[in-house]
Short mmCIF file of C-alpha atoms in Angstrom, two decimals:
data_model
loop_
_atom_site.label_atom_id
_atom_site.label_comp_id
_atom_site.label_asym_id
_atom_site.label_seq_id
_atom_site.Cartn_x
_atom_site.Cartn_y
_atom_site.Cartn_z
CA MET A 288 -2.71 -19.12 -35.81
CA LYS A 289 -4.35 -15.30 -34.54
CA LYS A 290 -7.61 -16.31 -36.73
CA ILE A 291 -8.27 -19.54 -35.56
CA LYS A 292 -8.01 -17.97 -31.97
CA THR A 293 -10.08 -15.59 -32.84
CA THR A 294 -12.57 -17.74 -34.82
CA ALA A 295 -12.83 -19.46 -31.42
CA LYS A 296 -13.66 -16.15 -29.48
CA TYR A 297 -16.43 -15.56 -31.51
CA ILE A 298 -17.61 -18.73 -31.19
CA SER A 299 -17.68 -18.67 -27.77
CA LEU A 300 -19.49 -15.53 -27.61
CA LEU A 301 -21.84 -16.53 -29.80
CA CYS A 302 -22.22 -19.70 -26.94
CA LEU A 303 -22.52 -17.15 -24.65
CA ILE A 304 -25.42 -15.81 -26.49
CA SER A 305 -27.47 -18.84 -28.00
CA CYS A 306 -26.14 -21.69 -26.02
CA ASN A 307 -26.82 -20.99 -22.29
CA PRO A 308 -29.45 -21.93 -20.35
CA GLU A 309 -30.56 -18.73 -19.23
CA THR A 310 -34.11 -16.60 -19.38
CA LYS A 311 -33.83 -13.42 -21.43
CA ASP A 312 -32.74 -11.06 -19.65
CA GLN A 313 -29.25 -12.71 -18.12
CA LYS A 314 -28.76 -13.28 -21.74
CA SER A 315 -29.14 -9.71 -22.26
CA ILE A 316 -26.75 -8.90 -19.19
CA LEU A 317 -24.12 -11.75 -21.08
CA VAL A 318 -24.22 -9.92 -24.44
CA THR A 319 -23.73 -6.34 -22.72
CA THR A 320 -20.84 -4.36 -23.31
CA THR A 321 -19.81 -1.58 -20.88
CA PRO A 322 -22.40 -0.24 -19.42
CA ALA A 323 -22.66 3.90 -20.05
CA SER A 324 -22.62 4.19 -16.33
CA ILE A 325 -18.73 3.55 -15.98
CA THR A 326 -17.83 6.69 -17.62
CA GLY A 327 -16.12 9.14 -16.08
CA ASP A 328 -13.59 10.69 -14.42
CA TYR A 329 -11.40 8.90 -11.46
CA GLN A 330 -9.05 9.31 -9.19
CA VAL A 331 -6.73 6.93 -7.17
CA ILE A 332 -4.71 8.43 -4.14
CA LEU A 333 -1.59 5.67 -4.13
CA ARG A 334 -0.65 5.48 -0.01
CA PRO A 335 2.59 4.01 0.94
CA LEU A 336 2.42 0.42 2.06
CA ASN A 337 5.63 -1.59 3.49
CA ASN A 338 7.54 1.99 3.43
CA HIS A 339 9.54 0.62 6.23
CA LEU A 340 10.90 -1.77 3.25
CA ALA A 341 10.93 0.83 1.08
CA GLY A 342 13.59 2.98 2.39
CA TRP A 343 11.47 5.97 1.91
CA ILE A 344 7.61 6.95 1.78
CA PRO A 345 5.94 6.49 -1.99
CA ASN A 346 3.42 8.08 -2.98
CA GLY A 347 1.65 8.81 -6.40
CA LYS A 348 -1.75 9.47 -7.71
CA SER A 349 -3.39 7.92 -10.80
CA GLU A 350 -6.34 9.02 -13.01
CA LEU A 351 -8.22 7.26 -14.99
CA LYS A 352 -10.56 8.73 -17.66
CA ILE A 353 -13.30 6.40 -19.45
CA ASP A 354 -15.54 7.88 -22.58
CA ASP A 355 -17.92 5.89 -24.47
CA LYS A 356 -14.96 4.10 -26.48
CA THR A 357 -11.51 4.66 -24.38
CA LEU A 358 -9.75 4.19 -21.12
CA SER A 359 -7.14 6.21 -20.39
CA ILE A 360 -4.57 5.92 -17.62
CA LYS A 361 -1.79 8.72 -16.23
CA SER A 362 -0.08 7.84 -13.02
CA TRP A 363 3.00 9.16 -11.11
CA ILE A 364 4.82 7.31 -8.46
CA ASP A 365 7.49 9.08 -6.06
CA ASP A 366 9.91 6.53 -4.76
CA SER A 367 13.88 5.96 -4.27
CA SER A 368 14.18 2.49 -5.94
CA ALA A 369 15.92 2.32 -9.00
CA VAL A 370 13.67 -0.90 -9.99
CA THR A 371 11.16 -2.18 -12.61
CA HIS A 372 7.95 -1.65 -10.49
CA ARG A 373 4.84 -4.05 -11.52
CA GLN A 374 1.23 -2.24 -11.25
CA PHE A 375 -2.10 -4.14 -10.87
CA ILE A 376 -5.87 -3.16 -10.79
CA LEU A 377 -7.14 -5.82 -8.29
CA LYS A 378 -11.13 -6.75 -7.96
CA GLY A 379 -11.38 -5.88 -4.34
CA SER A 380 -12.56 -3.07 -2.21
CA ARG A 381 -10.16 -2.47 -0.02
CA CYS A 382 -6.42 -2.15 0.59
CA PRO A 383 -4.49 -3.87 3.20
CA THR A 384 -3.29 -2.64 6.70
CA LEU A 385 -0.71 -4.70 8.65
CA GLU A 386 -3.72 -6.24 10.54
CA ASP A 387 -3.85 -8.09 7.58
CA ASP A 388 0.10 -9.48 7.71
CA LYS A 389 -0.79 -12.90 9.02
CA ASN A 390 2.26 -14.75 9.00
CA LYS A 391 3.14 -11.70 11.21
CA ASP A 392 6.89 -11.43 9.66
CA GLY A 393 6.19 -7.52 9.68
CA VAL A 394 5.81 -7.63 5.22
CA ILE A 395 2.38 -7.25 4.15
CA ASP A 396 3.85 -9.22 0.91
CA ILE A 397 1.72 -9.74 -2.78
CA ILE A 398 0.04 -12.74 -1.13
CA GLU A 399 -1.76 -11.47 1.67
CA THR A 400 -2.64 -8.03 -0.24
CA VAL A 401 -4.36 -10.54 -2.93
CA ARG A 402 -6.25 -12.22 -0.18
CA VAL A 403 -7.62 -9.34 1.07
CA SER A 404 -7.44 -6.65 -1.85
CA GLY A 405 -8.48 -9.37 -4.87
CA LYS A 406 -7.29 -11.02 -7.69
CA ILE A 407 -5.68 -8.91 -10.58
CA ILE A 408 -7.94 -7.92 -13.03
CA LEU A 409 -5.91 -5.83 -14.98
CA PRO A 410 -2.04 -5.46 -15.01
CA LEU A 411 -0.98 -1.89 -16.06
CA ASP A 412 2.24 -2.22 -18.19
CA ASN A 413 2.95 -0.60 -21.92
CA ASN A 414 0.70 -2.89 -23.60
CA LEU A 415 -3.13 -3.02 -21.82
CA GLN A 416 -4.20 -5.07 -24.70
CA VAL A 417 -2.44 -8.65 -22.93
CA GLN A 418 -3.49 -9.10 -19.74
CA LEU A 419 -0.15 -10.55 -18.69
CA GLY A 420 3.12 -9.30 -20.64
CA PRO A 421 6.65 -9.75 -19.95
CA LEU A 422 8.43 -7.92 -17.32
CA ASP A 423 9.80 -5.12 -19.17
CA GLN A 424 7.14 -3.47 -19.63
CA TYR A 425 6.22 -1.94 -16.76
CA PRO A 426 7.29 1.71 -15.88
CA PHE A 427 10.67 2.01 -13.95
CA GLY A 428 12.02 4.09 -10.79
CA ASN A 429 10.02 7.57 -10.67
CA PHE A 430 7.78 7.11 -12.99
CA ALA A 431 5.01 9.08 -15.29
CA TYR A 432 2.25 6.68 -16.93
CA ASP A 433 0.47 7.45 -19.66
CA GLN A 434 -1.48 4.65 -21.50
CA GLU A 435 -4.82 4.37 -23.31
CA ILE A 436 -6.89 1.40 -24.67
CA SER A 437 -10.80 0.88 -26.72
CA LEU A 438 -12.97 -0.77 -23.99
CA LYS A 439 -13.78 -2.87 -27.10
CA ASP A 440 -10.45 -4.30 -26.63
CA LEU A 441 -9.87 -4.70 -23.05
CA GLU A 442 -13.37 -6.32 -22.75
CA GLU A 443 -12.81 -8.60 -25.27
CA ASP A 444 -9.08 -9.44 -23.75
CA LEU A 445 -10.58 -9.92 -20.11
CA ARG A 446 -13.95 -12.07 -21.21
CA GLN A 447 -11.36 -14.48 -22.41
CA PRO A 448 -11.43 -17.90 -21.51
CA ASP A 449 -8.45 -18.37 -17.90
CA SER A 450 -5.68 -19.77 -19.28
CA ASN A 451 -4.50 -20.55 -16.19
CA PRO A 452 -6.54 -20.46 -13.40
CA ASP A 453 -4.46 -21.10 -10.13
CA ASP A 454 -2.91 -17.78 -10.81
CA HIS A 455 -3.57 -14.71 -8.92
CA VAL A 456 -4.46 -13.33 -12.47
CA ILE A 457 -8.41 -13.36 -13.40
CA LYS A 458 -10.47 -12.80 -15.99
CA LEU A 459 -14.57 -11.12 -15.62
CA THR A 460 -17.33 -14.17 -15.04
CA PRO A 461 -19.58 -14.54 -17.81
CA ARG A 462 -22.12 -12.44 -15.48
CA GLU A 463 -20.06 -9.50 -14.91
CA PHE A 464 -20.07 -5.93 -16.23
CA LEU A 465 -16.50 -4.64 -16.61
CA SER A 466 -15.86 -1.59 -14.51
CA PHE A 467 -13.42 0.44 -12.31
CA GLU A 468 -14.56 2.14 -9.37
CA ASN A 469 -13.88 0.94 -5.75
CA LYS A 470 -11.09 -1.66 -7.25
CA VAL A 471 -8.31 -1.36 -5.50
CA MET A 472 -4.91 -0.50 -7.88
CA ILE A 473 -1.40 -1.32 -6.21
CA VAL A 474 2.14 -1.14 -7.62
CA LEU A 475 4.81 -3.01 -6.25
CA GLY A 476 9.05 -3.07 -6.19
CA ILE A 477 11.39 -2.64 -3.93
CA ASN A 478 15.36 -2.45 -4.24
CA GLU A 479 16.64 -5.54 -4.98
CA LYS A 480 19.54 -5.62 -2.13
CA THR A 481 16.68 -5.20 0.74
CA ILE A 482 16.60 -8.24 2.90
CA LEU A 483 12.99 -9.73 4.11
CA PRO A 484 11.86 -12.11 6.18
CA ASP A 485 12.12 -15.89 4.94
CA LEU A 486 8.20 -15.73 5.17
CA THR A 487 8.01 -13.31 2.34
CA GLN A 488 5.97 -14.50 -0.07
CA ASN A 489 6.56 -13.37 -3.96
CA LEU A 490 4.28 -13.62 -7.21
CA ASP A 491 6.03 -16.75 -9.53
CA GLY A 492 8.91 -15.86 -11.78
CA VAL A 493 9.01 -12.71 -9.67
CA SER A 494 11.88 -12.27 -7.21
CA PRO A 495 10.12 -10.79 -3.43
CA GLN A 496 11.51 -7.83 -3.63
CA LEU A 497 10.07 -7.09 -6.87
CA SER A 498 6.92 -8.62 -5.47
CA ILE A 499 6.47 -6.12 -2.55
CA PRO A 500 3.43 -3.68 -2.52
CA ILE A 501 4.82 -0.40 -2.20
CA VAL A 502 1.57 1.99 -2.95
CA CYS A 503 -1.76 1.20 -2.69
CA GLY A 504 -5.24 3.45 -2.98
CA LEU A 505 -8.98 2.67 -4.16
CA ILE A 506 -10.28 4.27 -7.38
CA LYS A 507 -12.76 6.14 -6.55
CA LYS A 508 -15.07 8.38 -9.53
CA THR A 509 -13.55 12.23 -8.57
CA ASP A 510 -17.32 13.57 -8.02
CA GLU A 511 -17.51 11.22 -5.17
CA LEU A 512 -14.19 12.74 -3.36
CA MET B 188 34.91 -1.64 -26.82
CA GLN B 189 31.10 -1.14 -27.65
CA LYS B 190 29.61 -2.82 -24.96
CA ILE B 191 32.11 -0.53 -22.10
CA ILE B 192 30.71 2.88 -23.90
CA LEU B 193 26.63 1.08 -23.60
CA PHE B 194 27.48 0.39 -20.09
CA PHE B 195 28.88 3.79 -18.67
CA LEU B 196 26.00 5.05 -20.85
CA SER B 197 23.34 2.87 -19.32
CA LEU B 198 25.01 3.84 -16.14
CA LEU B 199 24.43 7.46 -17.06
CA LEU B 200 21.55 6.49 -17.89
CA THR B 201 20.40 5.55 -14.74
CA THR B 202 21.80 8.35 -12.51
CA THR B 203 19.99 11.22 -14.35
CA LEU B 204 16.88 8.70 -14.02
CA MET B 205 17.35 8.63 -10.32
CA ALA B 206 18.38 12.55 -10.11
CA GLU B 207 15.38 15.05 -8.33
CA SER B 208 15.65 18.45 -8.35
CA PHE B 209 13.76 20.50 -6.01
CA HIS B 210 13.64 24.63 -5.71
CA ALA B 211 14.22 25.69 -1.89
CA GLN B 212 16.22 28.17 0.66
CA LEU B 213 18.80 26.77 2.52
CA ILE B 214 18.00 26.78 6.23
CA ALA B 215 20.70 25.04 7.80
CA THR B 216 24.27 22.98 7.42
CA GLU B 217 24.80 20.93 10.06
CA ARG B 218 27.17 17.90 10.34
CA ALA B 219 26.35 14.45 9.44
CA GLN B 220 28.94 12.19 10.60
CA GLY B 221 33.14 12.54 9.80
CA ASN B 222 33.14 14.42 6.92
CA THR B 223 30.20 14.30 5.65
CA PHE B 224 27.72 17.35 5.99
CA LEU B 225 22.88 17.99 5.71
CA LEU B 226 22.22 20.50 3.75
CA LYS B 227 18.53 21.43 5.41
CA PHE B 228 16.36 23.37 2.84
CA SER B 229 12.83 25.09 3.41
CA ASN B 230 10.73 22.39 1.65
CA GLY B 231 11.93 20.04 4.24
CA ARG B 232 14.36 18.60 1.74
CA VAL B 233 17.98 17.13 2.86
CA ALA B 234 20.96 17.48 1.13
CA PHE B 235 24.35 15.50 1.95
CA THR B 236 27.50 17.14 0.66
CA THR B 237 31.46 16.49 1.73
CA SER B 238 32.34 19.87 0.31
CA PRO B 239 30.31 22.73 1.91
CA ASP B 240 30.58 25.81 0.08
CA ALA B 241 31.50 27.77 3.05
CA ASN B 242 29.40 30.93 0.98
CA LEU B 243 26.36 29.57 1.01
CA GLY B 244 23.66 32.02 2.67
CA PRO B 245 19.90 31.38 3.42
CA THR B 246 18.83 31.86 -0.48
CA THR B 247 17.16 29.82 -2.76
CA TYR B 248 18.67 27.53 -4.89
CA GLU B 249 18.28 25.06 -7.56
CA VAL B 250 18.93 21.42 -6.03
CA SER B 251 19.47 18.31 -7.62
CA VAL B 252 19.93 14.82 -5.60
CA ASP B 253 21.24 11.51 -6.51
CA GLU B 254 18.63 8.76 -4.93
CA ASP B 255 20.90 8.30 -1.59
CA GLN B 256 20.15 12.10 -1.09
CA ASN B 257 23.43 13.36 -2.02
CA LEU B 258 23.90 16.65 -3.74
CA LEU B 259 24.33 16.85 -7.21
CA GLN B 260 24.23 20.40 -8.30
CA LEU B 261 23.23 23.45 -6.48
CA GLN B 262 22.59 26.40 -8.56
CA VAL B 263 20.75 30.17 -7.31
CA SER B 264 17.57 30.59 -8.12
CA ASP B 265 14.97 33.58 -7.86
CA ASP B 266 11.87 31.07 -6.96
CA ARG B 267 10.79 32.32 -3.81
CA PRO B 268 7.23 33.09 -2.18
CA GLU B 269 6.02 37.55 -1.69
CA ALA B 270 6.93 39.19 1.52
CA GLU B 271 5.30 37.84 4.73
CA GLU B 272 3.28 40.66 5.88
CA GLU B 273 4.07 41.81 9.22
CA LYS B 274 0.99 42.86 9.99
CA ASN B 275 -0.09 39.02 10.64
CA TYR B 276 2.13 38.63 13.83
CA PHE B 277 1.14 39.66 17.03
CA LEU B 278 2.27 39.00 20.44
CA SER B 279 -0.63 36.32 21.47
CA PRO B 280 0.29 33.16 21.04
CA GLU B 281 -3.67 32.19 20.89
CA ASN B 282 -4.84 29.61 18.87
CA THR B 283 -7.95 27.90 20.32
CA PRO B 284 -8.44 24.85 17.87
CA THR B 285 -12.31 23.83 17.49
CA LEU B 286 -13.69 20.49 18.63
CA ILE B 287 -14.72 18.20 16.54
CA THR B 288 -17.03 14.94 16.14
CA GLU B 289 -15.47 12.18 14.63
CA GLU B 290 -18.44 12.36 12.01
CA GLU B 291 -17.15 15.85 11.23
CA ALA B 292 -13.76 14.16 11.28
CA ARG B 293 -14.37 11.82 8.68
CA LYS B 294 -16.50 14.15 6.73
CA ILE B 295 -13.50 17.32 6.57
CA PHE B 296 -11.02 14.30 5.32
CA ASN B 297 -13.43 13.30 3.00
CA ARG B 298 -13.03 16.83 1.76
CA LEU B 299 -9.48 17.65 2.12
CA ASN B 300 -8.37 19.16 -1.45
CA SER B 301 -7.19 16.39 -3.50
CA LYS B 302 -5.89 17.91 -6.21
CA TYR B 303 -2.14 18.38 -5.29
CA LYS B 304 0.71 17.92 -7.93
CA ARG B 305 3.61 15.49 -7.63
CA SER B 306 6.36 16.62 -5.67
CA SER B 307 4.49 18.88 -3.71
CA GLU B 308 5.50 20.18 -0.57
CA CYS B 309 4.18 19.12 2.56
CA SER B 310 4.05 22.41 4.36
CA ASN B 311 2.05 23.96 1.43
CA ARG B 312 -0.35 21.22 1.32
CA ALA B 313 -1.23 21.30 5.24
CA HIS B 314 -0.97 25.03 4.63
CA VAL B 315 -3.93 25.50 2.09
CA TRP B 316 -5.57 22.01 3.86
CA ALA B 317 -5.77 23.71 6.83
CA TRP B 318 -7.04 27.57 5.37
CA GLU B 319 -9.52 25.80 2.79
CA GLU B 320 -11.35 24.52 5.99
CA PHE B 321 -10.92 27.63 7.76
CA LYS B 322 -12.26 29.83 5.42
CA ASN B 323 -15.01 27.99 4.40
CA ASN B 324 -16.48 25.94 7.63
CA LYS B 325 -14.35 28.24 10.31
CA ILE B 326 -12.59 25.36 11.25
CA THR B 327 -9.90 26.28 13.71
CA SER B 328 -7.03 23.37 13.09
CA GLU B 329 -3.17 23.30 14.51
CA LYS B 330 -0.17 22.35 12.76
CA VAL B 331 2.05 19.16 14.13
CA TYR B 332 5.59 18.68 12.99
CA VAL B 333 7.80 16.48 13.19
CA LEU B 334 11.75 17.05 12.62
CA PHE B 335 14.10 14.17 12.13
CA THR B 336 17.52 14.42 13.71
CA ALA B 337 20.28 14.96 11.42
CA SER B 338 21.66 11.14 13.12
CA TYR B 339 18.06 9.93 11.76
CA ILE B 340 18.40 11.47 8.59
CA ASN B 341 21.76 9.93 7.51
CA ARG B 342 21.55 6.53 9.28
CA TYR B 343 18.07 6.06 6.93
CA ARG B 344 19.29 8.75 3.97
CA PHE B 345 15.83 9.97 5.08
CA LYS B 346 14.66 12.44 2.40
CA TRP B 347 13.23 15.50 4.92
CA TRP B 348 14.14 16.89 8.04
CA PHE B 349 10.45 17.77 8.79
CA HIS B 350 7.42 16.91 7.43
CA VAL B 351 3.89 18.54 8.90
CA ALA B 352 0.38 17.99 7.88
CA PRO B 353 -3.02 19.83 9.76
CA LEU B 354 -4.10 18.59 13.80
CA TYR B 355 -7.85 18.11 14.26
CA SER B 356 -9.02 18.28 18.12
CA VAL B 357 -11.65 15.68 18.39
CA LYS B 358 -14.12 14.63 20.96
CA LYS B 359 -14.28 11.42 21.60
CA GLY B 360 -16.57 10.95 24.46
CA ASP B 361 -15.44 12.87 27.65
CA GLN B 362 -11.84 12.78 25.81
CA ILE B 363 -10.34 14.82 23.24
CA GLU B 364 -8.11 13.84 21.17
CA LYS B 365 -5.44 14.69 18.75
CA TRP B 366 -5.76 13.19 14.98
CA VAL B 367 -3.36 14.20 12.19
CA PHE B 368 -4.98 15.05 8.65
CA ASP B 369 -2.32 13.40 6.31
CA PHE B 370 -4.17 13.05 3.19
CA MET B 371 -1.31 12.26 1.14
CA PHE B 372 0.00 9.40 3.12
CA ASN B 373 -3.08 8.28 5.09
CA PRO B 374 -6.16 6.97 3.99
CA GLN B 375 -8.04 8.27 7.31
CA PRO B 376 -7.35 10.20 10.22
CA VAL B 377 -5.13 8.70 12.44
CA SER B 378 -3.38 9.42 15.66
CA ILE B 379 0.07 11.44 15.91
CA LYS B 380 1.74 8.35 17.09
CA GLN B 381 0.25 6.24 13.90
CA TRP B 382 1.74 9.75 11.61
CA THR B 383 4.79 9.40 13.04
CA ASP B 384 5.17 5.84 12.36
CA GLY B 385 4.67 5.99 9.16
CA PHE B 386 8.01 8.02 8.64
CA VAL B 387 10.33 7.03 11.73
CA PHE B 388 11.08 3.59 10.49
CA SER B 389 12.32 2.70 14.02
CA LYS B 390 9.14 3.31 15.22
CA ARG B 391 10.09 5.52 18.29
CA SER B 392 8.63 8.45 19.71
CA CYS B 393 9.48 11.23 18.96
CA ARG B 394 10.10 14.11 21.71
CA TYR B 395 7.97 16.66 22.40
CA THR B 396 8.75 20.22 22.80
CA GLU B 397 7.95 23.84 22.71
CA LYS B 398 11.01 24.97 21.52
CA PHE B 399 12.65 24.46 18.16
CA SER B 400 15.66 25.38 19.51
CA GLU B 401 15.85 22.02 21.63
CA TYR B 402 15.57 20.59 17.95
CA ASP B 403 17.84 22.39 16.75
CA VAL B 404 21.17 21.98 19.06
CA ASN B 405 19.87 17.94 19.84
CA PRO B 406 22.69 15.93 20.92
CA GLN B 407 21.39 13.03 18.06
CA THR B 408 20.41 10.99 21.01
CA GLU B 409 16.57 11.03 19.85
CA ASP B 410 15.37 9.98 15.56
CA CYS B 411 13.00 12.65 16.26
CA TYR B 412 11.30 15.52 17.71
CA LEU B 413 7.50 16.88 17.22
CA MET B 414 6.47 19.90 17.72
CA ILE B 415 2.70 21.66 17.87
CA ASP B 416 1.44 25.07 16.44
CA SER B 417 -1.01 26.78 15.45
CA MET B 418 -2.42 26.42 11.36
CA PHE B 419 -1.07 29.45 10.99
CA THR B 420 2.45 29.00 11.15
CA TRP B 421 3.90 27.61 7.17
CA ASN B 422 7.31 25.87 8.25
CA PRO B 423 9.92 25.68 11.09
CA MET B 424 10.84 28.44 10.24
CA ASP B 425 8.13 30.35 11.73
CA MET B 426 8.85 28.53 15.46
CA LYS B 427 12.13 29.47 15.21
CA HIS B 428 10.74 33.13 14.38
CA GLN B 429 8.32 33.09 17.20
CA GLU B 430 10.91 31.93 19.66
CA LEU B 431 13.88 33.98 19.01
CA SER B 432 11.12 37.03 18.79
CA GLY B 433 8.16 36.31 21.11
CA ARG B 434 5.51 37.64 18.22
CA TYR B 435 3.38 34.69 16.67
CA LYS B 436 1.34 34.48 13.48
CA THR B 437 -1.79 34.78 14.08
CA GLN B 438 -3.49 35.25 10.89
CA PHE B 439 -2.83 33.58 7.74
CA ALA B 440 -0.19 35.86 4.62
CA ARG B 441 -2.46 35.86 1.68
CA GLY B 442 1.05 36.27 0.02
CA GLU B 443 2.49 32.12 1.95
CA ILE B 444 -1.43 31.02 0.59
CA ASN B 445 -0.57 32.57 -2.97
CA PHE B 446 2.54 30.25 -2.70
CA ALA B 447 1.49 27.17 -1.53
CA TYR B 448 -1.17 26.76 -3.80
CA LYS B 449 1.18 27.59 -6.95
CA GLN B 450 3.40 25.46 -5.53
CA ALA B 451 1.72 22.37 -4.41
CA PHE B 452 -2.14 22.39 -6.29
CA GLN B 453 -3.40 22.38 -10.00
#
């Protein structure tokens, strides 16, 4: 089955290269993998969101290193909630503020966040090779996270067809380069006992509490800080 | 039987995972509510206990607390700052902050040292941020302290009894505004009220005071107190000392700066 999928992937890649009626220059963009300009060190200052719900002032930091072949991510979060923390890189370039609380329930929920910070491009679980894994692959409580992935594997996965275009997870578009600079990183999850307003929206299959964003930050190249 | 053992093992593991430890000097012990006592430490952290040891003194301890700030363990530690330099204390409280423009404010904020460590203490981050801007650009700032009352700490099981950040005086048209530069928690400079709203979940305004003693013996009707002092102060104990002695810090103390770098930055 895996072989069939791999074959289909290469056929679709070949199709992108040969069947696309774009100009020669545009074709070269389609087959170009990660440009050298994305290599370097990045930092994310993860600052609190919805801290009146978290019962604490969650905060953290993330460091991304990209060389020719590998993306490595090291993060830490200080937070009192003994829950699983989903964490994502989103496609947008702005963290939400209270002004983005469109339903005025006092909570910036995940749907309001995705509206301003973009859809999920990379879930930061313990298996970066697959875009969406089960819940138990995310870190728990106060955590330190350390993962590495080959850029080739990551890009191959992100160039697969989007199996569910209606959800909040997206793939790279054919003309889009893989890049992380100025993208948003968020971490979700507050105590399951926290009572939330009825209007609070959640991710499919995840409780409203575990869908609450608790920190957010922009990925910045360290030499630009 | 195996299931029961596994349940207790996982319970033990969860408790251990959520325990936090820190080194700090005990500053004060006060009754929070009923038989519960609040221990306040020099790094701003708190711990709740129902059995405070009568022998506890102003010593540095290794402290372990659970997720509700209940004291799990308290052991005497040797980790402490170098002795403060007495020559840096003067009778004058003079400290005139530099007036900066909005553009300068944004530049200063963006060049604040971001290499702080996990679990760094706010007083050490604020001290290094103020020191680096003063040393590199001759800009004098102030410090703003929010001091939480025992009733607030107990109500929210809040982790800290104080928090501090650098405060800059920004010229905006004909007005001078005070902006807080708390790089770890805010993505840009914010007003004092916006800053305290991030920590005071009731969103009540903090009562401004110039005397630490007003906070120290407060009737627990407020959620928090606010103090503004010179950039040379390191933590609220400096303000207590100033009030008692009538002598003020007018220079950075090298030992405190070294300690702050070591504790808070890479």
